[in-house]
Amino acid sequence: MSEIIQTGGGGAQAALPAILVRLLAEQLHRLTRGESTSVPAQTAEEVLSSLCFILGLNEDPAGDNRRALLAAPDKSAWLDDRVAALRRRVRSARRLFLAVRDLLPGPRCRALADTMRSLDAFGRAYDPRFAAHLVPCDMDYQLVEMPPEHLQGVDYVHAWLRALLMETDLLRRFPETAVTAALHRLSPDWRAELMGLYSPVADMALGLCLLGEDPRPLCITPAQQAALCHMLARNDESTLRQRLAGASAGCCAALGVQQRETAAYLGRYAETVALRLAVGETRGVFHL
Amino acid sequence: MEMTDLLAMAPPCILPAECEQTLAENGLTLTTADLAMLGQARTEALRESGRVELGETILPALAEALAPSPYVSRTDLAQTLADLQAIFYELKTAGERWIDRALLTQMMNYFNGAAGGSVRQCADLCLMRLREEA
């Protein structure tokens, strides 16, 4: 944040720190309802972080948001517009949440159930004016692709739900009994463990597709395991990548995946599996 | 941004005309040098109490509340204000739930009453009250 303030440069950019301080003063006045001229430094720091997030100054490599703020004739109105935009984004996150919730298949671990419960309350807990950069949720469920760390507030929740939607879109295509059985084989206590459901299911499906089998049963027999071992032995990284990319495409075709994002998500996951196999990290992959 | 940077950008101590008038009605006045000293004292007090004040300052309200006090004179007005300003921020930190107006009223009641014009005693009495209310 200090860079935002200190890299003002010359000309109009030099006005940025003073604008931020004035907007921060307005925010603090609003926060205290005008009943306190001062606040604890920690509160001021949090509100300043929120302000920078609202104004889009944290992730602004080309300086577009900075220039827009400097050019806005009424900075307070500009801030209000940005807060209104965040409220719209919260509503969009809510719609995304409901879409994921409707798609979620039956088998759920505790971490997923807890995270969904927490996300259900996100809209009520989120403060798009004074704590817009924070995520007031417990999100313990492990996704294969966690959102980038630089994302904050509703942007983080949006990206997180988007990734969960991709995972859910794949998981829902398998018979629930097959999913439950596959997870149980991995760990009888899978519901209580802090593990994602996508990875073990996708591993199984990719393994079966490598063998040219239907991925839906999610069960690899000892004979199939031996065949996989034989197939993957002495493959270099490039070959493994090719094989896994083919398995990923095969899996999407077999499951009728239409969504490009879902297919791309599985494709990226398959690439990580290829890398794990290439460095000899076979433990856990296809239960080898 | 460090809080010290924020404090450096805080507006200087300026008394609104009505506040100056209240002081004048009570035979009191603050010079430019007094205001500069109060500004410095404010920065220091905010730092020590771990607080930030960016828009309006508490000084005008404090000066208006102190003006009719029998325990303040033209010669010690600036220093008394500086001392009261410091304990005001200290007490705000100790009792965040007190809004400015309530705390000011409480402080002036003690300052003009039980504390007999002693800033330190006024602070102690306010702190005692805070603990009782906790």
Tab-separated table of C-alpha atoms in Angstrom, chain A residues 1-2 5-6 17-18 21 24-25 28-29 35-41 44-45 48, chain B residues 1 3 5-6 9 46 50-58 89 92 96 99-101:
chain	number	residue	atom	x	y	z
A	1	MET	CA	0.000	0.000	0.000
A	2	SER	CA	2.867	2.366	0.737
A	5	ILE	CA	0.991	6.469	-1.805
A	6	GLN	CA	4.635	7.050	-2.489
A	17	PRO	CA	-1.842	10.787	-1.523
A	18	ALA	CA	-3.835	13.879	-0.570
A	21	VAL	CA	-6.218	10.919	2.826
A	24	LEU	CA	-10.053	8.112	4.149
A	25	ALA	CA	-11.134	10.987	6.409
A	28	LEU	CA	-13.742	7.347	8.962
A	29	HIS	CA	-16.312	10.079	9.524
A	35	GLU	CA	-19.360	10.807	16.754
A	36	SER	CA	-15.607	10.467	17.013
A	37	THR	CA	-12.930	12.609	15.392
A	38	SER	CA	-10.267	9.945	15.973
A	39	VAL	CA	-10.009	6.181	15.594
A	40	PRO	CA	-7.418	3.580	16.621
A	41	ALA	CA	-4.553	3.464	14.114
A	44	ALA	CA	-7.564	3.517	10.118
A	45	GLU	CA	-5.153	1.051	8.509
A	48	LEU	CA	-7.331	2.468	4.215
B	1	MET	CA	1.199	3.833	4.055
B	3	MET	CA	0.327	5.953	10.140
B	5	ASP	CA	2.605	9.480	6.960
B	6	LEU	CA	-1.113	9.839	7.538
B	9	MET	CA	-1.022	14.765	6.109
B	46	LEU	CA	-2.143	10.737	18.747
B	50	GLY	CA	-2.129	4.874	18.868
B	51	ARG	CA	-4.848	6.918	17.204
B	52	VAL	CA	-5.446	8.677	13.917
B	53	GLU	CA	-7.450	11.846	13.378
B	54	LEU	CA	-7.760	13.040	9.802
B	55	GLY	CA	-10.736	15.304	9.224
B	56	GLU	CA	-12.188	17.435	11.975
B	57	THR	CA	-10.077	17.661	15.116
B	58	ILE	CA	-11.260	17.541	18.714
B	89	TYR	CA	-7.050	10.641	23.151
B	92	LYS	CA	-10.718	7.403	23.951
B	96	GLU	CA	-13.626	3.278	22.774
B	99	ILE	CA	-18.441	9.014	21.879
B	100	ASP	CA	-16.606	12.344	21.800
B	101	ARG	CA	-19.455	14.417	23.159
